[in-house]
Amino acid sequence: MRSIMKLEKKTLLPLVVGASVFTLGFFAMSAAGAGTSPTDGSGQPRAAGPIVETAAATLAERSYQIEAPGRLQAWEELTLVAEVSGKIIYVNPKFTLGGRLQKGDVLFRINPADYVAERSRAEAAVESAEATLVQAKHANRRQQDLVKQGVVSEAAKDTAIANLAIAEAGVSQAKSQLQRATENFARTTIVAPFPTLVAQETASVDTYVAPGQALATLLDTRAGTLVAGLSPEKAAAVSRMLKAGSGRLKAVAKTNSGSVGSGVLTGYIERFAPKVDEASRSALVVAVFPDAFDPANDGRIFANDFMTLEITVQSTDTVWQIPSGTVRKGQFIWVVDNNTLQRRDVTVVRNLGDTALVTSSIPLEGAQILMTLLSEESEGLKVRTLPSSMLAAR
């Protein structure tokens, strides 16, 4: 009897262990299933794939600003060089670094004594040559008459004609020398060729200068120009605005992180350059700022300084505002449609930091735009979007 009871205990032991394992497995699977329920919060079947977060596009104004970096230049920058040699005898007190002068103001003078003497000699040479010409003309007429009378030979007439030609050439040469002497004398007085801001100068009284010697760098203060490179999309937008013919297209130049100055300029777009920039393969646009070098901007605006060009344009397409991080490679976004990724090509018209303004050939109204960055993204990829209740909790 005792042996039979032992046998029954041995026989029941595996059954008890098996039942325990089955029960634990059932509860484990139930617990696991609670985290991966085949239905979402609304009771609908849940799609397979990674859980992603999406954002909606909002409608933006069709007018927007495009920006491009550039460098502010003077309307004209001139390196002033001496054209004649001599000692400087006068320098305008305003002809100093940062000095301002009007067009026609005398900048400095070179001792003209030698050039006055040269011009006097040239004037005397002209008078002498003209007197010789008068004699040659009279002699030629006499010889012509004598030849007709048969008094002199044809050779004498030819000599008179040759002497007349030589006299005429002498007058031309003397007048050329007088013109040169007059120009050299004028070059001893150097005047401002335009409203001038002195950017650099080395001239001083009693300094001897030679032809070709650089004496100053002058900036034309009539206006400043800024040349900036635009991408094809930005260039097309600006070109469209210029062709609209609604007056001058407004432009603004602002300082940036690379600027020395601190001012803001208002001007207009003048034109496009005829060639693209070879390095960046961008279209070059020229903006003009009439007040760039006004005295009021001293210490705030500088020639050759980096500035950002800002142009307000109007889009012919609907403009949408979306999170910047949703744009892939600056060319497209992913839209979640029926739990499936679909590519939508976009054109970024302006980056605002956290958000971007884009246009798209397909309206983005109501679209769920993928925000989550997946390790693999492809057309038709199945994903799961976070329910609105979970988004609110986050």
Tab-separated table of C-alpha atoms in Angstrom:
chain	number	residue	atom	x	y	z
A	1	MET	CA	0.000	0.000	0.000
A	2	ARG	CA	2.775	2.402	0.871
A	3	SER	CA	4.520	1.515	-2.365
A	4	ILE	CA	1.334	2.234	-4.344
A	5	MET	CA	1.056	5.686	-2.742
A	6	LYS	CA	4.660	6.459	-3.601
A	7	LEU	CA	4.007	5.476	-7.199
A	8	GLU	CA	0.971	7.773	-7.442
A	9	LYS	CA	2.975	10.719	-6.068
A	10	LYS	CA	5.723	10.153	-8.626
A	11	THR	CA	3.123	9.939	-11.415
A	12	LEU	CA	1.330	13.211	-10.442
A	13	LEU	CA	4.471	15.332	-10.022
A	14	PRO	CA	5.166	15.917	-13.753
A	15	LEU	CA	1.507	16.829	-14.290
A	16	VAL	CA	1.610	19.478	-11.555
A	17	VAL	CA	4.854	20.977	-12.912
A	18	GLY	CA	3.474	21.068	-16.458
A	19	ALA	CA	0.288	22.800	-15.339
A	20	SER	CA	2.316	25.402	-13.459
A	21	VAL	CA	4.491	26.128	-16.514
A	22	PHE	CA	1.408	26.446	-18.724
A	23	THR	CA	-0.226	28.887	-16.303
A	24	LEU	CA	2.883	31.080	-16.053
A	25	GLY	CA	3.245	31.087	-19.856
A	26	PHE	CA	-0.368	32.114	-20.285
A	27	PHE	CA	-0.005	35.100	-17.939
A	28	ALA	CA	3.315	36.122	-19.502
A	29	MET	CA	1.795	36.125	-22.969
A	30	SER	CA	-1.193	38.076	-21.704
A	31	ALA	CA	1.080	40.674	-20.157
A	32	ALA	CA	3.123	40.952	-23.353
A	33	GLY	CA	-0.017	41.209	-25.445
A	34	ALA	CA	-1.237	44.129	-23.361
A	35	GLY	CA	1.736	46.232	-24.608
A	36	THR	CA	1.335	45.244	-28.270
A	37	SER	CA	-2.411	45.108	-28.677
A	38	PRO	CA	-3.499	44.528	-32.264
A	39	THR	CA	-5.896	47.446	-31.889
A	40	ASP	CA	-5.303	51.112	-31.214
A	41	GLY	CA	-7.052	53.250	-28.652
A	42	SER	CA	-10.223	53.500	-30.792
A	43	GLY	CA	-10.545	49.755	-31.199
A	44	GLN	CA	-9.335	49.831	-34.821
A	45	PRO	CA	-6.630	47.401	-36.014
A	46	ARG	CA	-3.154	48.808	-35.460
A	47	ALA	CA	-0.826	48.978	-38.516
A	48	ALA	CA	2.559	47.367	-38.386
A	49	GLY	CA	5.741	49.455	-38.330
A	50	PRO	CA	7.551	51.939	-36.091
A	51	ILE	CA	5.653	54.500	-34.052
A	52	VAL	CA	6.200	58.018	-35.419
A	53	GLU	CA	5.198	61.558	-34.575
A	54	THR	CA	3.660	63.856	-37.184
A	55	ALA	CA	2.943	67.560	-37.558
A	56	ALA	CA	0.494	69.587	-39.590
A	57	ALA	CA	1.334	72.305	-42.149
A	58	THR	CA	-0.138	75.753	-41.624
A	59	LEU	CA	-1.006	78.229	-44.350
A	60	ALA	CA	1.426	81.170	-44.570
A	61	GLU	CA	1.415	84.537	-46.344
A	62	ARG	CA	2.400	84.438	-50.006
A	63	SER	CA	4.783	87.349	-49.511
A	64	TYR	CA	8.021	86.345	-47.852
A	65	GLN	CA	11.645	87.427	-47.547
A	66	ILE	CA	14.568	85.762	-49.221
A	67	GLU	CA	18.064	86.297	-47.862
A	68	ALA	CA	21.539	86.061	-49.345
A	69	PRO	CA	24.958	87.087	-48.014
A	70	GLY	CA	27.036	89.691	-49.805
A	71	ARG	CA	29.684	92.373	-49.388
A	72	LEU	CA	28.923	96.094	-49.388
A	73	GLN	CA	30.979	98.127	-51.854
A	74	ALA	CA	31.196	101.802	-52.706
A	75	TRP	CA	29.580	102.874	-55.975
A	76	GLU	CA	33.128	103.340	-57.232
A	77	GLU	CA	36.506	102.788	-55.602
A	78	LEU	CA	39.477	104.551	-57.155
A	79	THR	CA	43.197	104.228	-56.508
A	80	LEU	CA	44.578	107.727	-57.108
A	81	VAL	CA	48.047	107.814	-58.703
A	82	ALA	CA	50.359	110.662	-59.660
A	83	GLU	CA	50.503	111.352	-63.405
A	84	VAL	CA	53.480	113.726	-63.295
A	85	SER	CA	56.560	113.948	-61.119
A	86	GLY	CA	57.376	116.704	-58.682
A	87	LYS	CA	57.163	117.906	-55.105
A	88	ILE	CA	53.805	118.266	-53.376
A	89	ILE	CA	53.319	121.886	-52.311
A	90	TYR	CA	49.723	121.799	-51.044
A	91	VAL	CA	47.413	119.221	-49.413
A	92	ASN	CA	43.746	119.902	-48.664
A	93	PRO	CA	43.181	119.774	-44.871
A	94	LYS	CA	40.206	117.464	-45.476
A	95	PHE	CA	42.379	115.077	-47.476
A	96	THR	CA	42.915	112.751	-44.528
A	97	LEU	CA	41.789	109.245	-43.637
A	98	GLY	CA	37.989	109.357	-43.361
A	99	GLY	CA	37.824	112.877	-44.798
A	100	ARG	CA	34.933	113.904	-47.028
A	101	LEU	CA	35.293	116.121	-50.105
A	102	GLN	CA	32.955	117.243	-52.866
A	103	LYS	CA	33.448	116.592	-56.552
A	104	GLY	CA	35.964	119.104	-57.946
A	105	ASP	CA	37.588	119.919	-54.597
A	106	VAL	CA	41.389	120.254	-54.845
A	107	LEU	CA	43.032	117.328	-53.067
A	108	PHE	CA	46.671	118.392	-53.486
A	109	ARG	CA	49.019	120.244	-55.832
A	110	ILE	CA	52.406	119.345	-57.272
A	111	ASN	CA	54.936	122.140	-57.891
A	112	PRO	CA	53.959	123.389	-61.375
A	113	ALA	CA	57.063	125.525	-62.112
A	114	ASP	CA	58.684	123.071	-64.539
A	115	TYR	CA	55.367	122.474	-66.299
A	116	VAL	CA	54.656	126.212	-66.627
A	117	ALA	CA	58.037	126.610	-68.353
A	118	GLU	CA	57.361	123.600	-70.568
A	119	ARG	CA	54.011	125.039	-71.613
A	120	SER	CA	55.602	128.430	-72.380
A	121	ARG	CA	58.224	126.794	-74.605
A	122	ALA	CA	55.505	124.828	-76.356
A	123	GLU	CA	53.460	127.989	-76.946
A	124	ALA	CA	56.551	129.703	-78.443
A	125	ALA	CA	57.200	126.686	-80.653
A	126	VAL	CA	53.651	126.874	-81.991
A	127	GLU	CA	54.051	130.578	-82.809
A	128	SER	CA	57.346	129.880	-84.585
A	129	ALA	CA	55.906	126.991	-86.552
A	130	GLU	CA	52.887	129.039	-87.606
A	131	ALA	CA	55.180	131.868	-88.798
A	132	THR	CA	57.224	129.372	-90.820
A	133	LEU	CA	54.009	128.075	-92.332
A	134	VAL	CA	52.981	131.571	-93.418
A	135	GLN	CA	56.360	132.012	-95.167
A	136	ALA	CA	56.055	128.618	-96.817
A	137	LYS	CA	52.615	129.464	-98.155
A	138	HIS	CA	53.863	132.755	-99.673
A	139	ALA	CA	56.886	131.051	-101.187
A	140	ASN	CA	54.723	128.334	-102.693
A	141	ARG	CA	52.386	130.876	-104.323
A	142	ARG	CA	55.361	132.790	-105.809
A	143	GLN	CA	56.855	129.631	-107.213
A	144	GLN	CA	53.519	128.676	-108.756
A	145	ASP	CA	53.338	132.087	-110.503
A	146	LEU	CA	56.946	131.903	-111.674
A	147	VAL	CA	56.440	128.458	-113.120
A	148	LYS	CA	53.469	129.728	-115.114
A	149	GLN	CA	55.688	132.581	-116.442
A	150	GLY	CA	58.414	130.069	-117.300
A	151	VAL	CA	60.931	131.812	-115.108
A	152	VAL	CA	61.711	128.878	-112.825
A	153	SER	CA	61.787	125.137	-113.355
A	154	GLU	CA	59.266	122.547	-112.205
A	155	ALA	CA	61.851	121.403	-109.666
A	156	ALA	CA	61.675	124.772	-107.904
A	157	LYS	CA	57.890	124.444	-107.718
A	158	ASP	CA	58.204	120.956	-106.218
A	159	THR	CA	60.617	122.234	-103.600
A	160	ALA	CA	58.190	124.947	-102.589
A	161	ILE	CA	55.374	122.410	-102.253
A	162	ALA	CA	57.573	120.179	-100.075
A	163	ASN	CA	58.563	123.099	-97.863
A	164	LEU	CA	54.904	123.952	-97.398
A	165	ALA	CA	54.130	120.386	-96.305
A	166	ILE	CA	57.033	120.437	-93.859
A	167	ALA	CA	55.808	123.707	-92.402
A	168	GLU	CA	52.292	122.340	-91.968
A	169	ALA	CA	53.676	119.237	-90.218
A	170	GLY	CA	55.774	121.469	-87.976
A	171	VAL	CA	52.662	123.323	-86.856
A	172	SER	CA	50.854	120.059	-86.072
A	173	GLN	CA	53.803	118.775	-84.067
A	174	ALA	CA	54.162	122.023	-82.139
A	175	LYS	CA	50.452	122.050	-81.275
A	176	SER	CA	50.661	118.438	-80.058
A	177	GLN	CA	53.555	119.341	-77.801
A	178	LEU	CA	51.593	122.335	-76.489
A	179	GLN	CA	48.604	120.117	-75.758
A	180	ARG	CA	50.818	117.671	-73.874
A	181	ALA	CA	52.458	120.491	-71.905
A	182	THR	CA	49.044	121.922	-71.062
A	183	GLU	CA	47.785	118.535	-69.853
A	184	ASN	CA	50.897	117.969	-67.739
A	185	PHE	CA	50.424	121.381	-66.157
A	186	ALA	CA	46.780	120.521	-65.375
A	187	ARG	CA	47.896	117.244	-63.798
A	188	THR	CA	49.826	119.144	-61.142
A	189	THR	CA	46.459	119.981	-59.538
A	190	ILE	CA	44.581	116.855	-58.443
A	191	VAL	CA	40.840	117.202	-57.789
A	192	ALA	CA	38.180	114.851	-56.441
A	193	PRO	CA	36.553	113.044	-59.406
A	194	PHE	CA	33.327	112.400	-57.444
A	195	PRO	CA	31.870	113.007	-53.969
A	196	THR	CA	34.684	111.425	-52.032
A	197	LEU	CA	35.377	109.579	-48.812
A	198	VAL	CA	39.109	109.098	-48.273
A	199	ALA	CA	39.795	105.445	-47.446
A	200	GLN	CA	43.587	105.692	-47.611
A	201	GLU	CA	46.130	108.463	-48.291
A	202	THR	CA	49.903	108.849	-48.334
A	203	ALA	CA	50.359	112.365	-49.761
A	204	SER	CA	52.026	115.047	-47.637
A	205	VAL	CA	53.611	118.426	-48.269
A	206	ASP	CA	57.243	118.406	-49.527
A	207	THR	CA	56.943	114.775	-50.586
A	208	TYR	CA	58.363	114.002	-54.028
A	209	VAL	CA	56.081	111.866	-56.187
A	210	ALA	CA	56.646	110.014	-59.450
A	211	PRO	CA	54.247	109.037	-62.244
A	212	GLY	CA	52.293	105.890	-61.315
A	213	GLN	CA	52.857	106.291	-57.589
A	214	ALA	CA	49.718	105.457	-55.559
A	215	LEU	CA	48.697	108.374	-53.360
A	216	ALA	CA	45.211	107.549	-52.083
A	217	THR	CA	42.162	105.287	-52.222
A	218	LEU	CA	38.913	107.164	-52.770
A	219	LEU	CA	35.357	105.909	-52.253
A	220	ASP	CA	32.442	107.316	-54.226
A	221	THR	CA	29.798	108.286	-51.638
A	222	ARG	CA	26.913	108.641	-54.112
A	223	ALA	CA	25.724	105.115	-53.247
A	224	GLY	CA	26.729	101.698	-51.982
A	225	THR	CA	26.209	98.452	-53.851
A	226	LEU	CA	25.854	94.918	-52.596
A	227	VAL	CA	26.264	91.896	-54.866
A	228	ALA	CA	24.729	88.650	-53.600
A	229	GLY	CA	24.397	85.166	-55.057
A	230	LEU	CA	20.908	83.669	-55.379
A	231	SER	CA	19.872	80.064	-55.864
A	232	PRO	CA	17.834	79.301	-59.013
A	233	GLU	CA	14.566	79.381	-57.042
A	234	LYS	CA	15.386	82.701	-55.363
A	235	ALA	CA	16.640	84.217	-58.617
A	236	ALA	CA	13.410	83.204	-60.359
A	237	ALA	CA	11.332	84.853	-57.616
A	238	VAL	CA	13.311	88.117	-57.823
A	239	SER	CA	13.223	88.107	-61.629
A	240	ARG	CA	9.466	87.636	-61.537
A	241	MET	CA	9.092	90.629	-59.212
A	242	LEU	CA	11.323	92.814	-61.413
A	243	LYS	CA	9.300	91.950	-64.508
A	244	ALA	CA	6.043	92.727	-62.706
A	245	GLY	CA	6.875	96.392	-63.268
A	246	SER	CA	5.455	97.678	-59.997
A	247	GLY	CA	8.303	100.146	-59.425
A	248	ARG	CA	11.664	99.501	-57.864
A	249	LEU	CA	11.960	96.261	-55.928
A	250	LYS	CA	12.830	97.120	-52.322
A	251	ALA	CA	15.974	95.667	-50.796
A	252	VAL	CA	17.298	95.757	-47.245
A	253	ALA	CA	20.882	95.156	-46.122
A	254	LYS	CA	21.349	93.940	-42.563
A	255	THR	CA	24.444	93.157	-40.567
A	256	ASN	CA	25.133	89.526	-39.680
A	257	SER	CA	27.491	87.548	-37.464
A	258	GLY	CA	30.387	88.316	-39.817
A	259	SER	CA	29.746	92.067	-39.953
A	260	VAL	CA	31.856	94.775	-38.383
A	261	GLY	CA	29.149	97.408	-38.719
A	262	SER	CA	25.792	97.624	-36.979
A	263	GLY	CA	23.494	99.538	-39.311
A	264	VAL	CA	20.571	98.686	-41.571
A	265	LEU	CA	20.283	100.034	-45.125
A	266	THR	CA	17.256	100.419	-47.375
A	267	GLY	CA	17.608	100.469	-51.141
A	268	TYR	CA	16.469	98.699	-54.276
A	269	ILE	CA	17.416	95.926	-56.686
A	270	GLU	CA	19.218	97.419	-59.672
A	271	ARG	CA	19.838	94.459	-61.961
A	272	PHE	CA	21.156	90.939	-62.406
A	273	ALA	CA	24.778	90.413	-63.415
A	274	PRO	CA	25.083	88.834	-66.904
A	275	LYS	CA	27.199	85.923	-65.652
A	276	VAL	CA	26.756	83.411	-62.850
A	277	ASP	CA	29.260	83.084	-60.039
A	278	GLU	CA	31.552	80.234	-61.086
A	279	ALA	CA	32.358	79.127	-57.541
A	280	SER	CA	28.808	78.888	-56.178
A	281	ARG	CA	26.954	78.520	-59.495
A	282	SER	CA	24.500	81.171	-58.327
A	283	ALA	CA	22.896	84.141	-60.055
A	284	LEU	CA	24.380	87.472	-58.969
A	285	VAL	CA	21.967	90.290	-58.150
A	286	VAL	CA	23.056	93.902	-57.624
A	287	ALA	CA	21.356	96.008	-54.947
A	288	VAL	CA	21.879	99.769	-54.612
A	289	PHE	CA	21.764	101.695	-51.322
A	290	PRO	CA	21.864	105.471	-51.959
A	291	ASP	CA	22.432	106.457	-48.317
A	292	ALA	CA	25.066	103.852	-47.484
A	293	PHE	CA	27.929	106.311	-47.024
A	294	ASP	CA	26.048	109.324	-45.685
A	295	PRO	CA	27.761	111.014	-42.737
A	296	ALA	CA	24.959	109.713	-40.496
A	297	ASN	CA	26.269	106.173	-41.081
A	298	ASP	CA	29.856	106.898	-40.060
A	299	GLY	CA	31.015	104.196	-37.662
A	300	ARG	CA	27.969	102.022	-38.444
A	301	ILE	CA	28.403	101.157	-42.126
A	302	PHE	CA	31.733	100.195	-43.708
A	303	ALA	CA	32.816	99.500	-47.256
A	304	ASN	CA	33.860	95.874	-47.906
A	305	ASP	CA	31.830	94.724	-44.881
A	306	PHE	CA	29.749	91.543	-44.951
A	307	MET	CA	25.990	92.103	-44.900
A	308	THR	CA	22.864	90.063	-45.582
A	309	LEU	CA	20.627	91.109	-48.448
A	310	GLU	CA	16.899	90.735	-47.767
A	311	ILE	CA	14.309	90.982	-50.554
A	312	THR	CA	10.548	90.723	-50.148
A	313	VAL	CA	8.951	88.693	-52.945
A	314	GLN	CA	5.492	87.366	-53.723
A	315	SER	CA	4.953	83.678	-54.431
A	316	THR	CA	2.578	82.574	-57.181
A	317	ASP	CA	2.093	79.297	-55.292
A	318	THR	CA	0.549	78.611	-51.901
A	319	VAL	CA	3.119	78.916	-49.102
A	320	TRP	CA	3.075	76.512	-46.162
A	321	GLN	CA	4.879	76.715	-42.834
A	322	ILE	CA	6.219	73.413	-41.502
A	323	PRO	CA	8.846	72.315	-38.936
A	324	SER	CA	12.326	72.626	-40.450
A	325	GLY	CA	13.275	69.135	-39.271
A	326	THR	CA	10.638	67.546	-41.481
A	327	VAL	CA	12.416	68.599	-44.691
A	328	ARG	CA	14.707	65.899	-46.029
A	329	LYS	CA	17.806	66.938	-47.989
A	330	GLY	CA	16.196	70.341	-48.501
A	331	GLN	CA	14.010	68.829	-51.239
A	332	PHE	CA	11.117	66.744	-49.907
A	333	ILE	CA	9.021	65.667	-46.925
A	334	TRP	CA	7.319	62.431	-45.906
A	335	VAL	CA	3.547	62.462	-45.503
A	336	VAL	CA	1.805	59.713	-43.532
A	337	ASP	CA	-1.276	58.658	-45.476
A	338	ASN	CA	-3.223	55.643	-44.230
A	339	ASN	CA	-0.214	54.637	-42.077
A	340	THR	CA	2.036	54.656	-45.153
A	341	LEU	CA	4.898	57.023	-46.025
A	342	GLN	CA	4.465	59.037	-49.211
A	343	ARG	CA	7.070	61.426	-50.596
A	344	ARG	CA	6.087	65.017	-51.379
A	345	ASP	CA	8.590	67.256	-53.159
A	346	VAL	CA	8.763	70.774	-51.729
A	347	THR	CA	10.672	73.959	-52.457
A	348	VAL	CA	12.065	75.720	-49.412
A	349	VAL	CA	11.546	79.443	-49.964
A	350	ARG	CA	12.832	80.535	-46.563
A	351	ASN	CA	14.284	78.915	-43.446
A	352	LEU	CA	13.094	80.554	-40.232
A	353	GLY	CA	15.075	78.407	-37.811
A	354	ASP	CA	12.660	75.963	-36.203
A	355	THR	CA	10.217	76.300	-39.075
A	356	ALA	CA	10.491	76.647	-42.841
A	357	LEU	CA	8.329	78.186	-45.549
A	358	VAL	CA	7.784	75.809	-48.460
A	359	THR	CA	5.719	75.454	-51.602
A	360	SER	CA	4.433	72.192	-53.013
A	361	SER	CA	2.680	71.157	-56.203
A	362	ILE	CA	0.310	69.098	-54.018
A	363	PRO	CA	-1.605	70.982	-51.286
A	364	LEU	CA	-0.411	70.151	-47.770
A	365	GLU	CA	-3.683	71.021	-46.062
A	366	GLY	CA	-4.566	68.322	-43.531
A	367	ALA	CA	-1.426	66.316	-44.301
A	368	GLN	CA	0.344	64.414	-41.516
A	369	ILE	CA	3.998	65.315	-42.002
A	370	LEU	CA	6.588	62.933	-40.584
A	371	MET	CA	8.651	64.516	-37.799
A	372	THR	CA	10.412	61.410	-36.475
A	373	LEU	CA	13.756	60.692	-38.119
A	374	LEU	CA	13.846	56.994	-38.991
A	375	SER	CA	16.950	54.983	-39.750
A	376	GLU	CA	15.299	53.850	-42.974
A	377	GLU	CA	12.721	55.894	-44.848
A	378	SER	CA	11.181	54.820	-48.124
A	379	GLU	CA	8.041	55.179	-50.185
A	380	GLY	CA	5.301	52.864	-48.935
A	381	LEU	CA	6.923	52.167	-45.554
A	382	LYS	CA	4.302	51.190	-42.954
A	383	VAL	CA	4.332	53.311	-39.775
A	384	ARG	CA	2.124	53.909	-36.759
A	385	THR	CA	1.233	57.441	-35.666
A	386	LEU	CA	0.914	58.355	-32.013
A	387	PRO	CA	-2.717	58.728	-30.900
A	388	SER	CA	-3.834	62.258	-30.022
A	389	SER	CA	-4.250	61.247	-26.359
A	390	MET	CA	-0.622	60.173	-26.170
A	391	LEU	CA	0.526	63.369	-27.928
A	392	ALA	CA	-1.375	65.444	-25.361
A	393	ALA	CA	0.261	63.497	-22.541
A	394	ARG	CA	3.707	64.171	-24.001
